[in-house]
C-alpha cells in the first residue's frame, strides 16, 4: 500500500515536493516510481529509485528532477524544480517491478498557477 | 505525443469482444520488451491489468487477454460488461528513453 503527501498549489519557478510512504511488503525488491498525468492527458513516467539509491529519470525531466529515499521510514520522495504551468498534473507514486507498476498510490493533484 | 500509439476510443455492446491496439517501434516493443496494460476508472489510479504481454494479476478476470507481435501489442476484452468502461493504457520499456513509456490511452465505451 502506498500513501503520499505533499504541497498543493504552486507558483511558477517553485519546487514541487511529494513523499510516498510504503506500508507492507519488502522495500528492497522493487523500484519506487513517480508517474504523472496532466489533466485530460496520458501517463508520463518521471523516474524511479531502488533500495540502494540508484535512480533513473525521464530524460525530458532529468535536469529538474530528484528522487530520494529514506529506508528507515520506508519512504521515497520527489522534487521537481522550476515548475511551470506544464507541470500541473496528478502525481502518482507506484511500485515498479521488471518495468511494470503493480501497486499505485491514490494520486495527488498539484496545480501550478501564478 | 506518446511514444506508444493507441486509438483514442473504442466501443462495443455488452457481451461483445473489443480489441485495443498499441503500436511502438524498434526501441521498445519491437526489441521484445514486455508490454503491460492498465485500466483507469475516472478519478482513480491506474490498475495493472496485464503484465509481461499476457499475464493476469490475481483477481483480473480471464475476459482480459494480451498479445504481442512485432512492434505492436493488443489487449482483448471479451464478454464486455458495463463496468469495463474505462481508459486503458499500454506501457513498455524504451531503450532510447531508458525508462518506461506509455500509450496515450484508449477510452472504452460500452454501448
GROMACS .gro file of N, CA, C and O in nm, chain A residues 2-113:
model
  448
    2UNK      N    1   0.050   0.222  -0.078
    2UNK     CA    2   0.128   0.345  -0.089
    2UNK      C    3   0.039   0.464  -0.053
    2UNK      O    4  -0.074   0.474  -0.098
    3UNK      N    5   0.094   0.553   0.027
    3UNK     CA    6   0.023   0.675   0.062
    3UNK      C    7   0.118   0.792   0.045
    3UNK      O    8   0.234   0.785   0.083
    4UNK      N    9   0.069   0.899  -0.013
    4UNK     CA   10   0.155   1.012  -0.042
    4UNK      C   11   0.101   1.140   0.022
    4UNK      O   12  -0.015   1.148   0.056
    5UNK      N   13   0.193   1.235   0.036
    5UNK     CA   14   0.153   1.369   0.082
    5UNK      C   15   0.252   1.469   0.026
    5UNK      O   16   0.361   1.435  -0.019
    6UNK      N   17   0.210   1.594   0.026
    6UNK     CA   18   0.298   1.698  -0.025
    6UNK      C   19   0.223   1.827  -0.048
    6UNK      O   20   0.104   1.837  -0.018
    7UNK      N   21   0.295   1.923  -0.104
    7UNK     CA   22   0.241   2.058  -0.121
    7UNK      C   23   0.130   2.061  -0.224
    7UNK      O   24   0.127   1.979  -0.316
    8UNK      N   25   0.039   2.154  -0.212
    8UNK     CA   26  -0.071   2.171  -0.305
    8UNK      C   27  -0.036   2.272  -0.413
    8UNK      O   28   0.055   2.250  -0.490
    9UNK      N   29  -0.105   2.385  -0.416
    9UNK     CA   30  -0.087   2.485  -0.520
    9UNK      C   31   0.054   2.545  -0.519
    9UNK      O   32   0.105   2.584  -0.414
   10UNK      N   33   0.116   2.547  -0.635
   10UNK     CA   34   0.249   2.605  -0.651
   10UNK      C   35   0.245   2.721  -0.749
   10UNK      O   36   0.159   2.726  -0.837
   11UNK      N   37   0.341   2.811  -0.735
   11UNK     CA   38   0.359   2.918  -0.832
   11UNK      C   39   0.473   2.882  -0.926
   11UNK      O   40   0.564   2.806  -0.888
   12UNK      N   41   0.470   2.933  -1.048
   12UNK     CA   42   0.582   2.908  -1.141
   12UNK      C   43   0.715   2.942  -1.075
   12UNK      O   44   0.725   3.040  -1.000
   13UNK      N   45   0.814   2.858  -1.104
   13UNK     CA   46   0.952   2.866  -1.056
   13UNK      C   47   0.972   2.801  -0.919
   13UNK      O   48   1.086   2.783  -0.876
   14UNK      N   49   0.864   2.765  -0.850
   14UNK     CA   50   0.878   2.698  -0.721
   14UNK      C   51   0.914   2.550  -0.740
   14UNK      O   52   0.919   2.501  -0.853
   15UNK      N   53   0.941   2.483  -0.628
   15UNK     CA   54   0.981   2.342  -0.632
   15UNK      C   55   0.868   2.255  -0.577
   15UNK      O   56   0.819   2.279  -0.467
   16UNK      N   57   0.830   2.157  -0.655
   16UNK     CA   58   0.729   2.059  -0.614
   16UNK      C   59   0.796   1.955  -0.526
   16UNK      O   60   0.904   1.903  -0.560
   17UNK      N   61   0.732   1.923  -0.413
   17UNK     CA   62   0.786   1.821  -0.324
   17UNK      C   63   0.674   1.728  -0.281
   17UNK      O   64   0.572   1.772  -0.230
   18UNK      N   65   0.695   1.599  -0.303
   18UNK     CA   66   0.599   1.497  -0.263
   18UNK      C   67   0.672   1.381  -0.198
   18UNK      O   68   0.785   1.350  -0.236
   19UNK      N   69   0.606   1.316  -0.102
   19UNK     CA   70   0.663   1.199  -0.036
   19UNK      C   71   0.561   1.088  -0.038
   19UNK      O   72   0.440   1.111  -0.029
   20UNK      N   73   0.609   0.968  -0.053
   20UNK     CA   74   0.524   0.850  -0.057
   20UNK      C   75   0.575   0.751   0.048
   20UNK      O   76   0.695   0.723   0.054
   21UNK      N   77   0.483   0.698   0.128
   21UNK     CA   78   0.519   0.600   0.229
   21UNK      C   79   0.474   0.462   0.184
   21UNK      O   80   0.367   0.446   0.126
   22UNK      N   81   0.559   0.364   0.210
   22UNK     CA   82   0.532   0.227   0.171
   22UNK      C   83   0.494   0.147   0.294
   22UNK      O   84   0.570   0.141   0.392
   23UNK      N   85   0.376   0.088   0.291
   23UNK     CA   86   0.329   0.007   0.402
   23UNK      C   87   0.316  -0.138   0.357
   23UNK      O   88   0.246  -0.170   0.262
   24UNK      N   89   0.385  -0.228   0.426
   24UNK     CA   90   0.374  -0.369   0.395
   24UNK      C   91   0.464  -0.409   0.280
   24UNK      O   92   0.496  -0.330   0.194
   25UNK      N   93   0.506  -0.532   0.279
   25UNK     CA   94   0.589  -0.583   0.170
   25UNK      C   95   0.734  -0.543   0.185
   25UNK      O   96   0.772  -0.465   0.272
   26UNK      N   97   0.816  -0.595   0.097
   26UNK     CA   98   0.958  -0.570   0.101
   26UNK      C   99   0.991  -0.437   0.033
   26UNK      O  100   0.943  -0.410  -0.077
   27UNK      N  101   1.072  -0.356   0.098
   27UNK     CA  102   1.113  -0.229   0.038
   27UNK      C  103   1.228  -0.250  -0.060
   27UNK      O  104   1.248  -0.169  -0.150
   28UNK      N  105   1.299  -0.361  -0.044
   28UNK     CA  106   1.424  -0.376  -0.118
   28UNK      C  107   1.409  -0.441  -0.254
   28UNK      O  108   1.499  -0.434  -0.335
   29UNK      N  109   1.299  -0.505  -0.279
   29UNK     CA  110   1.285  -0.581  -0.404
   29UNK      C  111   1.250  -0.495  -0.524
   29UNK      O  112   1.274  -0.534  -0.638
   30UNK      N  113   1.197  -0.379  -0.500
   30UNK     CA  114   1.130  -0.305  -0.606
   30UNK      C  115   1.199  -0.174  -0.642
   30UNK      O  116   1.289  -0.128  -0.573
   31UNK      N  117   1.152  -0.114  -0.753
   31UNK     CA  118   1.188   0.022  -0.789
   31UNK      C  119   1.070   0.113  -0.754
   31UNK      O  120   0.957   0.087  -0.797
   32UNK      N  121   1.097   0.215  -0.679
   32UNK     CA  122   0.993   0.305  -0.630
   32UNK      C  123   0.985   0.424  -0.724
   32UNK      O  124   1.083   0.494  -0.746
   33UNK      N  125   0.866   0.446  -0.778
   33UNK     CA  126   0.848   0.522  -0.903
   33UNK      C  127   0.751   0.637  -0.886
   33UNK      O  128   0.656   0.629  -0.808
   34UNK      N  129   0.776   0.742  -0.962
   34UNK     CA  130   0.681   0.853  -0.973
   34UNK      C  131   0.633   0.863  -1.118
   34UNK      O  132   0.713   0.857  -1.211
   35UNK      N  133   0.504   0.877  -1.134
   35UNK     CA  134   0.437   0.888  -1.263
   35UNK      C  135   0.338   1.002  -1.253
   35UNK      O  136   0.278   1.021  -1.148
   36UNK      N  137   0.321   1.079  -1.360
   36UNK     CA  138   0.225   1.189  -1.354
   36UNK      C  139   0.129   1.185  -1.471
   36UNK      O  140   0.154   1.119  -1.573
   37UNK      N  141   0.019   1.257  -1.455
   37UNK     CA  142  -0.086   1.262  -1.557
   37UNK      C  143  -0.143   1.403  -1.560
   37UNK      O  144  -0.213   1.444  -1.467
   38UNK      N  145  -0.111   1.477  -1.665
   38UNK     CA  146  -0.167   1.610  -1.682
   38UNK      C  147  -0.318   1.599  -1.704
   38UNK      O  148  -0.366   1.496  -1.752
   39UNK      N  149  -0.394   1.702  -1.668
   39UNK     CA  150  -0.541   1.696  -1.681
   39UNK      C  151  -0.584   1.656  -1.822
   39UNK      O  152  -0.544   1.719  -1.921
   40UNK      N  153  -0.662   1.550  -1.830
   40UNK     CA  154  -0.714   1.503  -1.958
   40UNK      C  155  -0.611   1.438  -2.049
   40UNK      O  156  -0.639   1.415  -2.167
   41UNK      N  157  -0.492   1.410  -1.995
   41UNK     CA  158  -0.384   1.354  -2.076
   41UNK      C  159  -0.346   1.215  -2.030
   41UNK      O  160  -0.404   1.160  -1.936
   42UNK      N  161  -0.246   1.158  -2.096
   42UNK     CA  162  -0.199   1.026  -2.063
   42UNK      C  163  -0.096   1.026  -1.952
   42UNK      O  164  -0.070   1.128  -1.888
   43UNK      N  165  -0.038   0.909  -1.930
   43UNK     CA  166   0.057   0.889  -1.821
   43UNK      C  167   0.200   0.917  -1.867
   43UNK      O  168   0.237   0.884  -1.980
   44UNK      N  169   0.279   0.975  -1.779
   44UNK     CA  170   0.419   1.005  -1.807
   44UNK      C  171   0.505   0.955  -1.693
   44UNK      O  172   0.487   0.997  -1.577
   45UNK      N  173   0.602   0.868  -1.724
   45UNK     CA  174   0.697   0.819  -1.625
   45UNK      C  175   0.796   0.930  -1.592
   45UNK      O  176   0.856   0.990  -1.681
   46UNK      N  177   0.811   0.958  -1.463
   46UNK     CA  178   0.903   1.063  -1.419
   46UNK      C  179   1.039   1.005  -1.384
   46UNK      O  180   1.144   1.056  -1.425
   47UNK      N  181   1.038   0.897  -1.305
   47UNK     CA  182   1.164   0.838  -1.264
   47UNK      C  183   1.144   0.739  -1.152
   47UNK      O  184   1.032   0.717  -1.105
   48UNK      N  185   1.255   0.679  -1.107
   48UNK     CA  186   1.248   0.572  -1.009
   48UNK      C  187   1.375   0.567  -0.925
   48UNK      O  188   1.479   0.623  -0.963
   49UNK      N  189   1.364   0.497  -0.812
   49UNK     CA  190   1.479   0.474  -0.726
   49UNK      C  191   1.467   0.335  -0.666
   49UNK      O  192   1.355   0.289  -0.639
   50UNK      N  193   1.579   0.267  -0.647
   50UNK     CA  194   1.573   0.137  -0.579
   50UNK      C  195   1.626   0.150  -0.437
   50UNK      O  196   1.668   0.257  -0.392
   51UNK      N  197   1.630   0.038  -0.365
   51UNK     CA  198   1.660   0.042  -0.223
   51UNK      C  199   1.803   0.088  -0.195
   51UNK      O  200   1.832   0.138  -0.086
   52UNK      N  201   1.890   0.074  -0.294
   52UNK     CA  202   2.029   0.115  -0.273
   52UNK      C  203   2.053   0.259  -0.316
   52UNK      O  204   2.166   0.308  -0.308
   53UNK      N  205   1.946   0.326  -0.364
   53UNK     CA  206   1.957   0.466  -0.402
   53UNK      C  207   1.989   0.491  -0.548
   53UNK      O  208   2.009   0.606  -0.589
   54UNK      N  209   1.993   0.386  -0.628
   54UNK     CA  210   2.018   0.402  -0.770
   54UNK      C  211   1.893   0.460  -0.837
   54UNK      O  212   1.782   0.410  -0.818
   55UNK      N  213   1.913   0.565  -0.917
   55UNK     CA  214   1.799   0.633  -0.979
   55UNK      C  215   1.803   0.628  -1.132
   55UNK      O  216   1.910   0.615  -1.193
   56UNK      N  217   1.685   0.638  -1.191
   56UNK     CA  218   1.669   0.656  -1.335
   56UNK      C  219   1.564   0.763  -1.354
   56UNK      O  220   1.460   0.760  -1.288
   57UNK      N  221   1.591   0.857  -1.446
   57UNK     CA  222   1.497   0.966  -1.468
   57UNK      C  223   1.459   0.976  -1.615
   57UNK      O  224   1.537   0.942  -1.705
   58UNK      N  225   1.337   1.025  -1.640
   58UNK     CA  226   1.296   1.056  -1.776
   58UNK      C  227   1.386   1.167  -1.829
   58UNK      O  228   1.399   1.272  -1.766
   59UNK      N  229   1.449   1.145  -1.946
   59UNK     CA  230   1.540   1.248  -1.999
   59UNK      C  231   1.474   1.384  -2.016
   59UNK      O  232   1.541   1.487  -2.004
   60UNK      N  233   1.343   1.385  -2.040
   60UNK     CA  234   1.275   1.514  -2.060
   60UNK      C  235   1.263   1.595  -1.933
   60UNK      O  236   1.235   1.715  -1.938
   61UNK      N  237   1.282   1.530  -1.818
   61UNK     CA  238   1.269   1.599  -1.689
   61UNK      C  239   1.397   1.595  -1.607
   61UNK      O  240   1.405   1.657  -1.501
   62UNK      N  241   1.497   1.525  -1.657
   62UNK     CA  242   1.615   1.490  -1.577
   62UNK      C  243   1.684   1.609  -1.513
   62UNK      O  244   1.733   1.601  -1.401
   63UNK      N  245   1.686   1.722  -1.583
   63UNK     CA  246   1.759   1.838  -1.530
   63UNK      C  247   1.687   1.901  -1.410
   63UNK      O  248   1.747   1.980  -1.337
   64UNK      N  249   1.560   1.865  -1.390
   64UNK     CA  250   1.482   1.930  -1.283
   64UNK      C  251   1.437   1.832  -1.175
   64UNK      O  252   1.378   1.874  -1.076
   65UNK      N  253   1.461   1.703  -1.192
   65UNK     CA  254   1.404   1.602  -1.104
   65UNK      C  255   1.508   1.544  -1.009
   65UNK      O  256   1.623   1.522  -1.047
   66UNK      N  257   1.461   1.515  -0.888
   66UNK     CA  258   1.542   1.440  -0.792
   66UNK      C  259   1.450   1.348  -0.712
   66UNK      O  260   1.347   1.393  -0.660
   67UNK      N  261   1.485   1.220  -0.709
   67UNK     CA  262   1.410   1.123  -0.629
   67UNK      C  263   1.504   1.068  -0.523
   67UNK      O  264   1.617   1.030  -0.555
   68UNK      N  265   1.457   1.066  -0.400
   68UNK     CA  266   1.540   1.018  -0.290
   68UNK      C  267   1.458   0.921  -0.205
   68UNK      O  268   1.335   0.912  -0.221
   69UNK      N  269   1.526   0.851  -0.117
   69UNK     CA  270   1.453   0.760  -0.029
   69UNK      C  271   1.505   0.765   0.112
   69UNK      O  272   1.621   0.804   0.136
   70UNK      N  273   1.418   0.728   0.204
   70UNK     CA  274   1.453   0.716   0.345
   70UNK      C  275   1.415   0.574   0.387
   70UNK      O  276   1.299   0.545   0.415
   71UNK      N  277   1.514   0.486   0.385
   71UNK     CA  278   1.485   0.345   0.413
   71UNK      C  279   1.442   0.323   0.558
   71UNK      O  280   1.369   0.229   0.587
   72UNK      N  281   1.483   0.411   0.648
   72UNK     CA  282   1.446   0.394   0.788
   72UNK      C  283   1.295   0.415   0.809
   72UNK      O  284   1.236   0.362   0.901
   73UNK      N  285   1.236   0.494   0.719
   73UNK     CA  286   1.092   0.522   0.728
   73UNK      C  287   1.013   0.455   0.616
   73UNK      O  288   0.891   0.473   0.608
   74UNK      N  289   1.080   0.380   0.529
   74UNK     CA  290   1.015   0.322   0.410
   74UNK      C  291   0.940   0.429   0.332
   74UNK      O  292   0.821   0.414   0.300
   75UNK      N  293   1.010   0.537   0.302
   75UNK     CA  294   0.951   0.646   0.226
   75UNK      C  295   1.042   0.684   0.111
   75UNK      O  296   1.164   0.669   0.119
   76UNK      N  297   0.983   0.735   0.004
   76UNK     CA  298   1.061   0.793  -0.105
   76UNK      C  299   0.996   0.923  -0.147
   76UNK      O  300   0.874   0.942  -0.130
   77UNK      N  301   1.078   1.012  -0.200
   77UNK     CA  302   1.032   1.149  -0.225
   77UNK      C  303   1.069   1.196  -0.365
   77UNK      O  304   1.165   1.149  -0.426
   78UNK      N  305   0.989   1.290  -0.412
   78UNK     CA  306   1.009   1.353  -0.544
   78UNK      C  307   1.026   1.502  -0.524
   78UNK      O  308   0.951   1.565  -0.450
   79UNK      N  309   1.126   1.557  -0.591
   79UNK     CA  310   1.140   1.702  -0.602
   79UNK      C  311   1.151   1.738  -0.749
   79UNK      O  312   1.230   1.677  -0.821
   80UNK      N  313   1.072   1.834  -0.791
   80UNK     CA  314   1.074   1.884  -0.928
   80UNK      C  315   1.089   2.036  -0.920
   80UNK      O  316   1.000   2.105  -0.870
   81UNK      N  317   1.201   2.084  -0.968
   81UNK     CA  318   1.231   2.226  -0.952
   81UNK      C  319   1.180   2.310  -1.069
   81UNK      O  320   1.146   2.257  -1.175
   82UNK      N  321   1.175   2.440  -1.049
   82UNK     CA  322   1.141   2.537  -1.153
   82UNK      C  323   1.014   2.498  -1.227
   82UNK      O  324   1.012   2.491  -1.350
   83UNK      N  325   0.907   2.473  -1.153
   83UNK     CA  326   0.784   2.425  -1.217
   83UNK      C  327   0.720   2.535  -1.302
   83UNK      O  328   0.739   2.656  -1.277
   84UNK      N  329   0.647   2.492  -1.404
   84UNK     CA  330   0.569   2.581  -1.489
   84UNK      C  331   0.427   2.526  -1.496
   84UNK      O  332   0.397   2.420  -1.440
   85UNK      N  333   0.341   2.597  -1.568
   85UNK     CA  334   0.203   2.550  -1.585
   85UNK      C  335   0.199   2.408  -1.640
   85UNK      O  336   0.109   2.330  -1.609
   86UNK      N  337   0.297   2.374  -1.724
   86UNK     CA  338   0.301   2.242  -1.788
   86UNK      C  339   0.324   2.129  -1.688
   86UNK      O  340   0.305   2.012  -1.722
   87UNK      N  341   0.364   2.162  -1.567
   87UNK     CA  342   0.384   2.060  -1.465
   87UNK      C  343   0.259   2.034  -1.383
   87UNK      O  344   0.260   1.948  -1.294
   88UNK      N  345   0.151   2.107  -1.410
   88UNK     CA  346   0.024   2.079  -1.345
   88UNK      C  347  -0.021   1.938  -1.383
   88UNK      O  348  -0.036   1.906  -1.501
   89UNK      N  349  -0.042   1.854  -1.283
   89UNK     CA  350  -0.074   1.715  -1.310
   89UNK      C  351  -0.115   1.646  -1.181
   89UNK      O  352  -0.094   1.698  -1.071
   90UNK      N  353  -0.173   1.529  -1.196
   90UNK     CA  354  -0.189   1.437  -1.083
   90UNK      C  355  -0.061   1.354  -1.077
   90UNK      O  356  -0.019   1.296  -1.177
   91UNK      N  357   0.001   1.352  -0.961
   91UNK     CA  358   0.125   1.279  -0.942
   91UNK      C  359   0.096   1.152  -0.863
   91UNK      O  360   0.035   1.157  -0.755
   92UNK      N  361   0.139   1.040  -0.920
   92UNK     CA  362   0.121   0.910  -0.858
   92UNK      C  363   0.256   0.855  -0.813
   92UNK      O  364   0.355   0.865  -0.886
   93UNK      N  365   0.258   0.790  -0.697
   93UNK     CA  366   0.372   0.706  -0.663
   93UNK      C  367   0.330   0.562  -0.691
   93UNK      O  368   0.212   0.526  -0.681
   94UNK      N  369   0.426   0.480  -0.728
   94UNK     CA  370   0.394   0.343  -0.768
   94UNK      C  371   0.512   0.251  -0.738
   94UNK      O  372   0.627   0.296  -0.726
   95UNK      N  373   0.482   0.123  -0.728
   95UNK     CA  374   0.585   0.021  -0.706
   95UNK      C  375   0.619  -0.043  -0.839
   95UNK      O  376   0.531  -0.097  -0.907
   96UNK      N  377   0.744  -0.039  -0.876
   96UNK     CA  378   0.787  -0.093  -1.003
   96UNK      C  379   0.858  -0.226  -0.986
   96UNK      O  380   0.936  -0.245  -0.893
   97UNK      N  381   0.830  -0.316  -1.078
   97UNK     CA  382   0.892  -0.449  -1.076
   97UNK      C  383   0.905  -0.494  -1.220
   97UNK      O  384   0.805  -0.508  -1.290
   98UNK      N  385   1.029  -0.519  -1.264
   98UNK     CA  386   1.052  -0.559  -1.403
   98UNK      C  387   0.980  -0.467  -1.500
   98UNK      O  388   0.915  -0.512  -1.594
   99UNK      N  389   0.991  -0.339  -1.474
   99UNK     CA  390   0.940  -0.235  -1.562
   99UNK      C  391   0.789  -0.238  -1.581
   99UNK      O  392   0.739  -0.196  -1.686
  100UNK      N  393   0.716  -0.287  -1.480
  100UNK     CA  394   0.575  -0.258  -1.477
  100UNK      C  395   0.540  -0.218  -1.335
  100UNK      O  396   0.621  -0.231  -1.245
  101UNK      N  397   0.418  -0.165  -1.315
  101UNK     CA  398   0.384  -0.100  -1.191
  101UNK      C  399   0.261  -0.167  -1.132
  101UNK      O  400   0.150  -0.152  -1.185
  102UNK      N  401   0.280  -0.244  -1.025
  102UNK     CA  402   0.173  -0.328  -0.977
  102UNK      C  403   0.097  -0.271  -0.858
  102UNK      O  404  -0.012  -0.320  -0.826
  103UNK      N  405   0.152  -0.173  -0.793
  103UNK     CA  406   0.081  -0.107  -0.683
  103UNK      C  407   0.096   0.044  -0.702
  103UNK      O  408   0.206   0.094  -0.726
  104UNK      N  409  -0.016   0.114  -0.692
  104UNK     CA  410  -0.017   0.258  -0.713
  104UNK      C  411  -0.075   0.329  -0.590
  104UNK      O  412  -0.166   0.279  -0.527
  105UNK      N  413  -0.021   0.445  -0.560
  105UNK     CA  414  -0.083   0.532  -0.462
  105UNK      C  415  -0.203   0.602  -0.524
  105UNK      O  416  -0.224   0.596  -0.645
  106UNK      N  417  -0.279   0.674  -0.443
  106UNK     CA  418  -0.405   0.733  -0.491
  106UNK      C  419  -0.389   0.854  -0.582
  106UNK      O  420  -0.484   0.892  -0.648
  107UNK      N  421  -0.275   0.915  -0.587
  107UNK     CA  422  -0.254   1.030  -0.673
  107UNK      C  423  -0.291   1.161  -0.604
  107UNK      O  424  -0.385   1.166  -0.525
  108UNK      N  425  -0.213   1.264  -0.633
  108UNK     CA  426  -0.241   1.397  -0.579
  108UNK      C  427  -0.229   1.500  -0.689
  108UNK      O  428  -0.132   1.501  -0.765
  109UNK      N  429  -0.330   1.587  -0.699
  109UNK     CA  430  -0.327   1.693  -0.799
  109UNK      C  431  -0.240   1.807  -0.749
  109UNK      O  432  -0.260   1.859  -0.639
  110UNK      N  433  -0.141   1.845  -0.829
  110UNK     CA  434  -0.056   1.959  -0.796
  110UNK      C  435  -0.077   2.065  -0.904
  110UNK      O  436  -0.026   2.052  -1.015
  111UNK      N  437  -0.154   2.169  -0.872
  111UNK     CA  438  -0.173   2.277  -0.969
  111UNK      C  439  -0.057   2.375  -0.962
  111UNK      O  440  -0.003   2.402  -0.855
  112UNK      N  441  -0.018   2.427  -1.077
  112UNK     CA  442   0.082   2.533  -1.084
  112UNK      C  443   0.016   2.652  -1.151
  112UNK      O  444  -0.031   2.641  -1.265
  113UNK      N  445   0.009   2.763  -1.079
  113UNK     CA  446  -0.058   2.880  -1.134
  113UNK      C  447  -0.005   3.005  -1.068
  113UNK      O  448   0.020   3.008  -0.947
   0.00000   0.00000   0.00000
